[in-house]
mmCIF file of C-alpha atoms and ligand atoms in Angstrom:
data_model
loop_
_atom_site.group_PDB
_atom_site.id
_atom_site.type_symbol
_atom_site.label_atom_id
_atom_site.label_comp_id
_atom_site.label_asym_id
_atom_site.label_seq_id
_atom_site.Cartn_x
_atom_site.Cartn_y
_atom_site.Cartn_z
ATOM 1 C CA MET C 1 140.895 91.612 121.000
ATOM 2 C CA VAL C 2 139.393 88.695 119.057
ATOM 3 C CA ALA C 3 137.761 89.263 115.662
ATOM 4 C CA ALA C 4 134.029 88.513 115.634
ATOM 5 C CA PRO C 5 133.195 85.470 113.520
ATOM 6 C CA ASN C 6 130.339 85.587 111.074
ATOM 7 C CA ILE C 7 127.310 84.021 112.777
ATOM 8 C CA ASN C 8 124.183 83.533 110.741
ATOM 9 C CA ILE C 9 121.091 84.126 112.900
ATOM 10 C CA GLN C 10 117.602 82.776 112.381
ATOM 11 C CA LYS C 11 115.200 83.551 115.210
ATOM 12 C CA VAL C 12 111.981 81.781 116.246
ATOM 13 C CA GLU C 13 108.728 83.533 115.410
ATOM 14 C CA THR C 14 107.177 82.843 118.801
ATOM 15 C CA SER C 15 109.086 82.077 122.006
ATOM 16 C CA LYS C 16 108.177 78.904 123.951
ATOM 17 C CA LEU C 17 108.872 80.792 127.153
ATOM 18 C CA HIS C 18 105.263 81.814 127.760
ATOM 19 C CA SER C 19 104.409 78.132 128.476
ATOM 20 C CA LEU C 20 107.108 77.671 131.159
ATOM 21 C CA SER C 21 107.508 79.138 134.637
ATOM 22 C CA LEU C 22 111.158 79.789 135.494
ATOM 23 C CA ALA C 23 110.597 78.826 139.141
ATOM 24 C CA ASN C 24 111.344 75.495 140.855
ATOM 25 C CA LEU C 25 112.932 74.066 137.742
ATOM 26 C CA PRO C 26 114.456 70.584 137.550
ATOM 27 C CA PHE C 27 118.005 70.284 136.162
ATOM 28 C CA GLY C 28 118.439 70.024 132.397
ATOM 29 C CA LYS C 29 114.866 69.261 131.324
ATOM 30 C CA TYR C 30 113.822 72.397 129.430
ATOM 31 C CA PHE C 31 115.642 74.095 126.575
ATOM 32 C CA THR C 32 115.517 77.674 125.324
ATOM 33 C CA ASP C 33 114.271 78.821 121.918
ATOM 34 C CA HIS C 34 117.642 78.794 120.141
ATOM 35 C CA MET C 35 120.834 76.758 119.740
ATOM 36 C CA LEU C 36 124.222 77.306 118.108
ATOM 37 C CA GLU C 37 125.589 74.920 115.523
ATOM 38 C CA ALA C 38 128.891 74.911 113.594
ATOM 39 C CA ASP C 39 130.542 72.364 111.312
ATOM 40 C CA TYR C 40 134.181 71.389 111.042
ATOM 41 C CA GLU C 41 135.068 70.454 107.445
ATOM 42 C CA ASP C 42 138.251 70.659 105.367
ATOM 43 C CA GLY C 43 140.261 71.704 108.418
ATOM 44 C CA GLU C 44 138.143 74.698 109.416
ATOM 45 C CA TRP C 45 135.000 75.667 111.317
ATOM 46 C CA LYS C 46 132.202 76.894 109.049
ATOM 47 C CA ASN C 47 128.399 77.315 108.815
ATOM 48 C CA ILE C 48 128.215 78.963 112.240
ATOM 49 C CA GLU C 49 124.580 79.610 112.952
ATOM 50 C CA ILE C 50 122.152 80.362 115.746
ATOM 51 C CA LYS C 51 118.781 78.878 114.908
ATOM 52 C CA PRO C 52 115.602 77.569 116.539
ATOM 53 C CA TYR C 53 116.226 74.644 118.945
ATOM 54 C CA GLN C 54 115.385 71.584 116.890
ATOM 55 C CA PRO C 55 116.209 67.877 116.328
ATOM 56 C CA LEU C 56 119.350 66.909 114.396
ATOM 57 C CA LEU C 57 119.267 64.863 111.237
ATOM 58 C CA LEU C 58 122.295 62.544 111.231
ATOM 59 C CA GLU C 59 123.406 59.509 109.284
ATOM 60 C CA PRO C 60 123.239 56.352 111.429
ATOM 61 C CA SER C 61 126.909 55.735 110.583
ATOM 62 C CA VAL C 62 128.243 58.930 112.236
ATOM 63 C CA ALA C 63 131.416 58.047 114.097
ATOM 64 C CA ALA C 64 130.453 59.584 117.482
ATOM 65 C CA ILE C 65 127.586 57.133 117.926
ATOM 66 C CA HIS C 66 129.867 54.147 117.352
ATOM 67 C CA TYR C 67 133.183 55.131 118.898
ATOM 68 C CA GLY C 68 132.334 57.865 121.385
ATOM 69 C CA GLN C 69 134.342 60.779 120.015
ATOM 70 C CA ALA C 70 132.192 63.240 121.958
ATOM 71 C CA ILE C 71 133.019 65.878 124.581
ATOM 72 C CA PHE C 72 131.050 68.539 126.444
ATOM 73 C CA GLU C 73 131.200 71.342 128.987
ATOM 74 C CA GLY C 74 128.902 72.763 131.647
ATOM 75 C CA ILE C 75 128.800 76.528 132.302
ATOM 76 C CA LYS C 76 126.236 78.781 133.992
ATOM 77 C CA ALA C 77 124.818 82.222 133.215
ATOM 78 C CA TYR C 78 123.174 84.524 135.758
ATOM 79 C CA LYS C 79 121.528 87.919 135.804
ATOM 80 C CA ASP C 80 121.707 90.667 138.385
ATOM 81 C CA LYS C 81 118.819 92.697 139.815
ATOM 82 C CA LYS C 82 119.148 95.266 137.004
ATOM 83 C CA GLY C 83 118.801 92.534 134.361
ATOM 84 C CA ASN C 84 122.486 92.516 133.267
ATOM 85 C CA CYS C 85 123.601 89.026 132.151
ATOM 86 C CA TYR C 86 126.861 87.330 133.121
ATOM 87 C CA ILE C 87 128.574 84.029 132.337
ATOM 88 C CA PHE C 88 130.667 82.444 135.096
ATOM 89 C CA ARG C 89 134.311 81.835 134.024
ATOM 90 C CA PRO C 90 133.560 80.816 130.406
ATOM 91 C CA LEU C 91 137.195 81.091 129.272
ATOM 92 C CA ASP C 92 138.189 78.454 131.827
ATOM 93 C CA ASN C 93 135.609 76.093 130.353
ATOM 94 C CA LEU C 94 136.856 76.830 126.839
ATOM 95 C CA LYS C 95 140.391 75.959 127.940
ATOM 96 C CA ARG C 96 139.211 72.649 129.404
ATOM 97 C CA PHE C 97 137.046 71.932 126.331
ATOM 98 C CA ASN C 98 140.100 72.207 124.118
ATOM 99 C CA ILE C 99 142.124 69.996 126.491
ATOM 100 C CA SER C 100 139.367 67.366 126.172
ATOM 101 C CA ALA C 101 139.354 67.870 122.378
ATOM 102 C CA GLU C 102 143.091 67.268 122.134
ATOM 103 C CA ARG C 103 142.925 64.040 124.163
ATOM 104 C CA MET C 104 140.033 62.779 122.039
ATOM 105 C CA GLN C 105 141.783 63.715 118.743
ATOM 106 C CA MET C 106 139.226 66.398 117.927
ATOM 107 C CA PRO C 107 139.799 69.932 116.589
ATOM 108 C CA ALA C 108 140.076 72.875 118.996
ATOM 109 C CA ILE C 109 137.337 75.485 119.095
ATOM 110 C CA PRO C 110 138.761 78.963 118.484
ATOM 111 C CA GLU C 111 138.074 81.478 121.248
ATOM 112 C CA ASP C 112 136.201 83.845 118.911
ATOM 113 C CA ILE C 113 133.649 81.208 117.863
ATOM 114 C CA PHE C 114 133.156 79.948 121.424
ATOM 115 C CA MET C 115 132.884 83.330 123.120
ATOM 116 C CA GLU C 116 131.021 85.227 120.422
ATOM 117 C CA GLY C 117 128.699 82.269 119.892
ATOM 118 C CA LEU C 118 127.969 82.117 123.640
ATOM 119 C CA ARG C 119 127.505 85.861 123.878
ATOM 120 C CA GLN C 120 125.102 86.141 120.973
ATOM 121 C CA LEU C 121 123.133 82.991 121.840
ATOM 122 C CA ILE C 122 122.629 84.027 125.467
ATOM 123 C CA ASN C 123 121.779 87.554 124.452
ATOM 124 C CA ILE C 124 119.010 86.246 122.192
ATOM 125 C CA ASP C 125 117.647 83.913 124.902
ATOM 126 C CA LYS C 126 118.388 86.164 127.906
ATOM 127 C CA ASN C 127 114.759 86.192 129.041
ATOM 128 C CA TRP C 128 115.240 82.513 129.892
ATOM 129 C CA ILE C 129 117.743 83.226 132.682
ATOM 130 C CA PRO C 130 115.897 82.409 135.924
ATOM 131 C CA ASP C 131 116.328 84.724 138.906
ATOM 132 C CA GLN C 132 115.175 82.375 141.664
ATOM 133 C CA ALA C 133 117.816 81.307 144.209
ATOM 134 C CA ASP C 134 119.823 78.217 143.186
ATOM 135 C CA HIS C 135 118.622 78.665 139.582
ATOM 136 C CA SER C 136 120.609 79.696 136.499
ATOM 137 C CA LEU C 137 120.833 79.230 132.770
ATOM 138 C CA TYR C 138 122.869 76.048 132.300
ATOM 139 C CA ILE C 139 124.994 76.235 129.145
ATOM 140 C CA ARG C 140 125.946 72.984 127.435
ATOM 141 C CA PRO C 141 128.600 73.335 124.705
ATOM 142 C CA PHE C 142 129.445 69.996 123.051
ATOM 143 C CA MET C 143 131.280 68.532 120.080
ATOM 144 C CA PHE C 144 130.986 65.194 118.322
ATOM 145 C CA SER C 145 132.456 63.484 115.285
ATOM 146 C CA THR C 146 130.259 63.257 112.210
ATOM 147 C CA ASP C 147 132.116 61.226 109.564
ATOM 148 C CA PRO C 148 129.693 58.629 108.140
ATOM 149 C CA PHE C 149 132.374 55.926 108.374
ATOM 150 C CA LEU C 150 132.814 52.752 110.437
ATOM 151 C CA GLY C 151 136.627 52.549 110.420
ATOM 152 C CA VAL C 152 138.154 53.412 113.791
ATOM 153 C CA LYS C 153 140.073 56.650 113.200
ATOM 154 C CA PRO C 154 139.755 60.323 114.127
ATOM 155 C CA SER C 155 136.881 61.783 112.141
ATOM 156 C CA ASP C 156 137.541 64.442 109.497
ATOM 157 C CA THR C 157 134.275 66.249 110.277
ATOM 158 C CA TYR C 158 132.689 67.430 113.546
ATOM 159 C CA LYS C 159 129.756 69.374 114.858
ATOM 160 C CA PHE C 160 130.085 71.944 117.650
ATOM 161 C CA MET C 161 126.872 73.002 119.340
ATOM 162 C CA ILE C 162 125.658 75.017 122.309
ATOM 163 C CA ILE C 163 122.263 74.457 123.901
ATOM 164 C CA LEU C 164 120.833 76.306 126.912
ATOM 165 C CA SER C 165 118.682 74.984 129.737
ATOM 166 C CA PRO C 166 117.047 77.126 132.446
ATOM 167 C CA THR C 167 117.693 75.047 135.470
ATOM 168 C CA GLY C 168 117.331 74.513 139.210
ATOM 169 C CA PRO C 169 119.593 72.566 141.601
ATOM 170 C CA TYR C 170 121.077 69.248 140.428
ATOM 171 C CA TYR C 171 120.884 67.698 143.911
ATOM 172 C CA SER C 172 118.162 69.089 146.113
ATOM 173 C CA LYS C 173 119.278 67.498 149.396
ATOM 174 C CA PRO C 174 122.445 66.281 151.148
ATOM 175 C CA MET C 175 123.734 63.086 149.603
ATOM 176 C CA ARG C 176 124.518 59.584 150.799
ATOM 177 C CA ILE C 177 127.721 58.272 149.222
ATOM 178 C CA TYR C 178 129.067 54.753 148.773
ATOM 179 C CA VAL C 179 132.841 54.336 148.458
ATOM 180 C CA GLU C 180 133.355 52.352 145.231
ATOM 181 C CA GLU C 181 135.903 49.527 145.358
ATOM 182 C CA LYS C 182 134.880 47.374 142.426
ATOM 183 C CA TYR C 183 134.433 49.704 139.466
ATOM 184 C CA THR C 184 136.849 52.401 138.278
ATOM 185 C CA ARG C 185 136.120 55.824 136.828
ATOM 186 C CA ALA C 186 139.621 56.650 135.628
ATOM 187 C CA ALA C 187 143.149 55.271 135.498
ATOM 188 C CA PRO C 188 146.450 57.101 134.857
ATOM 189 C CA GLY C 189 146.891 57.554 131.106
ATOM 190 C CA GLY C 190 143.121 57.398 130.542
ATOM 191 C CA ILE C 191 140.544 60.138 129.987
ATOM 192 C CA GLY C 192 139.572 60.945 133.579
ATOM 193 C CA PHE C 193 140.769 64.557 133.239
ATOM 194 C CA THR C 194 138.522 65.193 130.212
ATOM 195 C CA LYS C 195 134.819 65.871 129.869
ATOM 196 C CA ALA C 196 134.439 63.019 127.429
ATOM 197 C CA ALA C 197 130.891 61.694 127.163
ATOM 198 C CA ALA C 198 132.272 58.179 127.711
ATOM 199 C CA ASN C 199 133.295 59.002 131.305
ATOM 200 C CA TYR C 200 129.654 59.610 132.148
ATOM 201 C CA GLY C 201 128.276 56.588 130.262
ATOM 202 C CA ALA C 202 130.706 54.319 132.120
ATOM 203 C CA SER C 203 129.590 55.713 135.486
ATOM 204 C CA LEU C 204 125.972 54.635 135.084
ATOM 205 C CA LEU C 205 126.196 50.976 136.140
ATOM 206 C CA PRO C 206 128.219 51.613 139.340
ATOM 207 C CA THR C 207 125.865 54.471 140.244
ATOM 208 C CA GLU C 208 122.761 52.340 139.690
ATOM 209 C CA GLU C 209 124.281 49.583 141.851
ATOM 210 C CA ALA C 210 124.978 52.123 144.617
ATOM 211 C CA LYS C 211 121.376 53.357 144.327
ATOM 212 C CA LYS C 212 120.097 49.809 144.823
ATOM 213 C CA LYS C 213 122.080 49.751 148.087
ATOM 214 C CA GLY C 214 120.345 52.997 149.131
ATOM 215 C CA TYR C 215 123.058 55.519 148.145
ATOM 216 C CA ASP C 216 122.829 58.530 145.806
ATOM 217 C CA GLN C 217 126.273 58.400 144.255
ATOM 218 C CA VAL C 218 129.663 56.724 144.521
ATOM 219 C CA LEU C 219 132.998 58.066 145.719
ATOM 220 C CA TRP C 220 135.415 56.864 143.054
ATOM 221 C CA THR C 221 138.753 55.409 144.162
ATOM 222 C CA ASP C 222 141.964 54.795 142.194
ATOM 223 C CA ALA C 223 142.126 51.961 139.661
ATOM 224 C CA ALA C 224 145.209 50.180 141.068
ATOM 225 C CA GLU C 225 144.379 49.789 144.772
ATOM 226 C CA HIS C 226 140.913 51.315 145.330
ATOM 227 C CA LYS C 227 142.547 53.152 148.182
ATOM 228 C CA TYR C 228 142.875 56.793 147.072
ATOM 229 C CA VAL C 229 139.777 58.946 146.540
ATOM 230 C CA GLN C 230 139.142 60.658 143.208
ATOM 231 C CA GLU C 231 135.690 62.238 142.676
ATOM 232 C CA ILE C 232 132.102 61.906 143.852
ATOM 233 C CA GLY C 233 129.736 61.006 141.010
ATOM 234 C CA THR C 234 129.982 63.967 138.624
ATOM 235 C CA MET C 235 131.701 66.252 141.146
ATOM 236 C CA ASN C 236 135.087 67.025 142.689
ATOM 237 C CA VAL C 237 135.325 66.297 146.402
ATOM 238 C CA PHE C 238 136.536 68.298 149.414
ATOM 239 C CA PHE C 239 137.135 67.201 153.012
ATOM 240 C CA VAL C 240 137.353 69.660 155.891
ATOM 241 C CA ILE C 241 139.669 68.068 158.445
ATOM 242 C CA GLY C 242 140.544 70.085 161.537
ATOM 243 C CA ASP C 243 141.163 73.645 160.351
ATOM 244 C CA LYS C 244 142.288 72.703 156.803
ATOM 245 C CA ALA C 245 140.537 71.665 153.594
ATOM 246 C CA TYR C 246 141.789 68.775 151.457
ATOM 247 C CA THR C 247 141.000 67.837 147.873
ATOM 248 C CA PRO C 248 142.617 65.238 145.582
ATOM 249 C CA GLU C 249 145.484 66.574 143.454
ATOM 250 C CA LEU C 250 145.155 66.789 139.679
ATOM 251 C CA GLU C 251 148.611 65.515 138.716
ATOM 252 C CA SER C 252 147.569 61.875 138.307
ATOM 253 C CA GLY C 253 145.386 62.895 135.320
ATOM 254 C CA THR C 254 142.441 60.933 136.704
ATOM 255 C CA ILE C 255 140.472 63.886 138.052
ATOM 256 C CA LEU C 256 138.576 66.611 136.238
ATOM 257 C CA ALA C 257 140.038 70.078 136.818
ATOM 258 C CA GLY C 258 136.700 71.545 137.907
ATOM 259 C CA VAL C 259 136.124 75.263 137.418
ATOM 260 C CA THR C 260 133.969 75.183 140.572
ATOM 261 C CA ARG C 261 136.761 73.212 142.307
ATOM 262 C CA ASP C 262 139.197 75.996 141.442
ATOM 263 C CA SER C 263 136.723 78.684 142.573
ATOM 264 C CA VAL C 264 136.144 76.851 145.880
ATOM 265 C CA ILE C 265 139.900 76.619 146.520
ATOM 266 C CA THR C 266 140.153 80.390 145.996
ATOM 267 C CA ILE C 267 137.149 81.114 148.232
ATOM 268 C CA LEU C 268 138.512 78.849 150.992
ATOM 269 C CA GLN C 269 141.777 80.782 150.831
ATOM 270 C CA ASP C 270 139.794 84.056 150.962
ATOM 271 C CA MET C 271 138.185 82.653 154.125
ATOM 272 C CA GLY C 272 141.653 82.088 155.599
ATOM 273 C CA ILE C 273 141.430 78.297 155.328
ATOM 274 C CA GLU C 274 144.490 76.454 154.068
ATOM 275 C CA VAL C 275 143.746 74.139 151.129
ATOM 276 C CA ILE C 276 145.890 71.070 150.579
ATOM 277 C CA GLU C 277 145.801 69.352 147.191
ATOM 278 C CA LYS C 278 147.262 65.877 147.581
ATOM 279 C CA SER C 279 146.445 62.251 147.062
ATOM 280 C CA ILE C 280 144.105 61.301 149.902
ATOM 281 C CA SER C 281 143.532 57.738 151.046
ATOM 282 C CA ILE C 282 140.221 56.532 152.370
ATOM 283 C CA ASP C 283 142.124 55.374 155.490
ATOM 284 C CA GLU C 284 143.141 58.987 156.207
ATOM 285 C CA ILE C 285 139.484 60.014 155.999
ATOM 286 C CA ILE C 286 138.445 57.274 158.379
ATOM 287 C CA ASP C 287 141.286 58.016 160.787
ATOM 288 C CA ALA C 288 140.264 61.707 160.769
ATOM 289 C CA HIS C 289 136.678 60.689 161.521
ATOM 290 C CA ARG C 290 137.731 58.333 164.337
ATOM 291 C CA ALA C 291 139.812 61.156 165.825
ATOM 292 C CA GLY C 292 136.798 63.499 165.652
ATOM 293 C CA ASN C 293 138.512 65.802 163.111
ATOM 294 C CA LEU C 294 136.453 65.151 159.954
ATOM 295 C CA ARG C 295 134.158 68.157 159.932
ATOM 296 C CA GLU C 296 132.643 68.327 156.448
ATOM 297 C CA VAL C 297 132.630 66.436 153.148
ATOM 298 C CA PHE C 298 131.165 68.075 150.064
ATOM 299 C CA GLY C 299 131.122 67.823 146.295
ATOM 300 C CA THR C 300 131.638 70.695 143.863
ATOM 301 C CA GLY C 301 130.643 71.026 140.224
ATOM 302 C CA THR C 302 129.024 73.409 137.765
ATOM 303 C CA ALA C 303 125.712 71.566 137.809
ATOM 304 C CA ALA C 304 125.842 70.613 141.481
ATOM 305 C CA THR C 305 127.578 73.775 142.811
ATOM 306 C CA ILE C 306 128.266 72.838 146.469
ATOM 307 C CA SER C 307 126.662 69.557 147.558
ATOM 308 C CA PRO C 308 126.927 68.456 151.181
ATOM 309 C CA ILE C 309 127.472 64.762 151.910
ATOM 310 C CA CYS C 310 125.422 63.547 154.881
ATOM 311 C CA GLU C 311 126.646 59.938 154.812
ATOM 312 C CA LEU C 312 129.754 58.170 153.581
ATOM 313 C CA ARG C 313 129.978 54.389 153.638
ATOM 314 C CA TYR C 314 133.257 52.491 153.227
ATOM 315 C CA GLU C 315 132.791 48.728 153.528
ATOM 316 C CA ASP C 316 131.124 48.398 156.958
ATOM 317 C CA TYR C 317 132.294 51.761 158.237
ATOM 318 C CA VAL C 318 129.533 54.389 158.082
ATOM 319 C CA ILE C 319 130.162 58.103 158.660
ATOM 320 C CA LYS C 320 127.078 60.269 159.250
ATOM 321 C CA PHE C 321 126.919 64.050 159.476
ATOM 322 C CA ASP C 322 124.380 66.574 160.671
ATOM 323 C CA THR C 323 124.940 68.955 157.756
ATOM 324 C CA ASP C 324 122.732 71.640 159.386
ATOM 325 C CA LYS C 325 125.553 72.263 161.866
ATOM 326 C CA TRP C 326 128.191 72.859 159.181
ATOM 327 C CA LYS C 327 129.875 76.236 158.806
ATOM 328 C CA VAL C 328 132.506 75.995 156.045
ATOM 329 C CA SER C 329 130.646 74.742 152.961
ATOM 330 C CA PRO C 330 127.534 76.887 153.632
ATOM 331 C CA GLU C 331 129.812 79.929 153.785
ATOM 332 C CA ILE C 332 131.537 78.952 150.521
ATOM 333 C CA LYS C 333 128.127 78.614 148.853
ATOM 334 C CA GLU C 334 126.982 81.945 150.256
ATOM 335 C CA ARG C 335 130.109 83.692 148.972
ATOM 336 C CA LEU C 336 129.858 82.042 145.543
ATOM 337 C CA ASP C 337 126.138 82.844 145.252
ATOM 338 C CA ALA C 338 126.803 86.458 146.216
ATOM 339 C CA ILE C 339 129.414 86.818 143.450
ATOM 340 C CA ARG C 340 127.152 85.146 140.886
ATOM 341 C CA SER C 341 124.181 87.349 141.713
ATOM 342 C CA CYS C 342 126.488 90.407 141.709
ATOM 343 C CA GLU C 343 125.655 91.147 145.355
ATOM 344 C CA ALA C 344 129.353 90.808 146.241
ATOM 345 C CA ALA C 345 132.316 92.319 144.407
ATOM 346 C CA ASP C 346 133.770 90.066 141.724
ATOM 347 C CA THR C 347 137.299 90.426 143.075
ATOM 348 C CA HIS C 348 138.662 87.469 141.086
ATOM 349 C CA GLY C 349 137.262 88.582 137.703
ATOM 350 C CA TRP C 350 135.042 85.513 137.304
ATOM 351 C CA MET C 351 131.925 87.178 135.881
ATOM 352 C CA TYR C 352 131.964 87.720 132.109
ATOM 353 C CA LYS C 353 129.412 90.419 131.272
ATOM 354 C CA ILE C 354 127.397 89.882 128.128
HETATM 355 C C1 COI H 401 128.516 69.838 135.245
HETATM 356 O O1 COI H 401 128.685 70.002 136.455
HETATM 357 O O2 COI H 401 128.330 70.758 134.450
HETATM 358 C C2 COI H 401 128.567 68.507 134.703
HETATM 359 O O3 COI H 401 129.094 68.342 133.650
HETATM 360 C C3 COI H 401 127.858 67.448 135.372
HETATM 361 C C4 COI H 401 126.828 66.948 134.444
HETATM 362 C C5 COI H 401 127.205 65.637 133.921
HETATM 363 C C6 COI H 401 125.470 67.018 134.980
#
């Protein structure tokens, strides 16, 4: 049992919700009435408050802007038909947040602040949870360094915040993917396993170049040989080959340990499909395709959930799929959606009731 931290609450006088329909929402564009903010000073978290969503006033010298000491998480909240609210696997995101914090030389967030902050914030803004299919309340916890100092060193002060965004699907249609051989997302010893803001900033140029070639995202390959697959854009990747599913292993430290990735592995096992986590070369994928065994390729992530890949291009070799004929990933999505909407039993204890 964790002790409840003292959270100071200041509510809006009038909700903005009346001016927004919670149907057919884009991803991450609208924000709820309130946000959580806490400060790290003198070795402890203080000034924990939930207050109206508003701009921040920061000194232009704050360290995060200059040196990128910034991390974040993505989590989703849902409600069932009776109006009960649930967060999907928040403790797993907290664990990963603190792993990112450690790698970036930032302080950990204690479980009581994270969980009680989430619980109270979502409870206050619960009317913002959409109930349309493929919609949810996207939760964005983040932390950044705030020392007004230009020397390169870990900051002494930080801000932890949570903002909420009622949201629809991140990708609305099957994606076309370009296998990246020039740029690198992550190398062993780097920060590929963290949700550091810098990982996403560095992905923008390669992604824009792939878009100019007519693709939606890149499939990242390893830094040394550009031979082993890592992730797709902002998602983990799965390949269904024959009667097994394959996904890159996490041991190299170059791949994010996705909470959706972990849930998908469990659901595949529930479906009786063996999952193999290993390093996977692009040649193996192509050989499987040539042999007629590559059945499905899909990405997984909190924002993206399950995203089918309809085309994969490696150099001049193009693999195309008719995703309407797929069976495995649609069933995973159906099972995951049923758990999240409380229509199926939560046998793995993933739904945290608020
Ligand atoms: C998420 O899936 O929550 C992510 O962090 C991806 C995000 C960059 C849109």
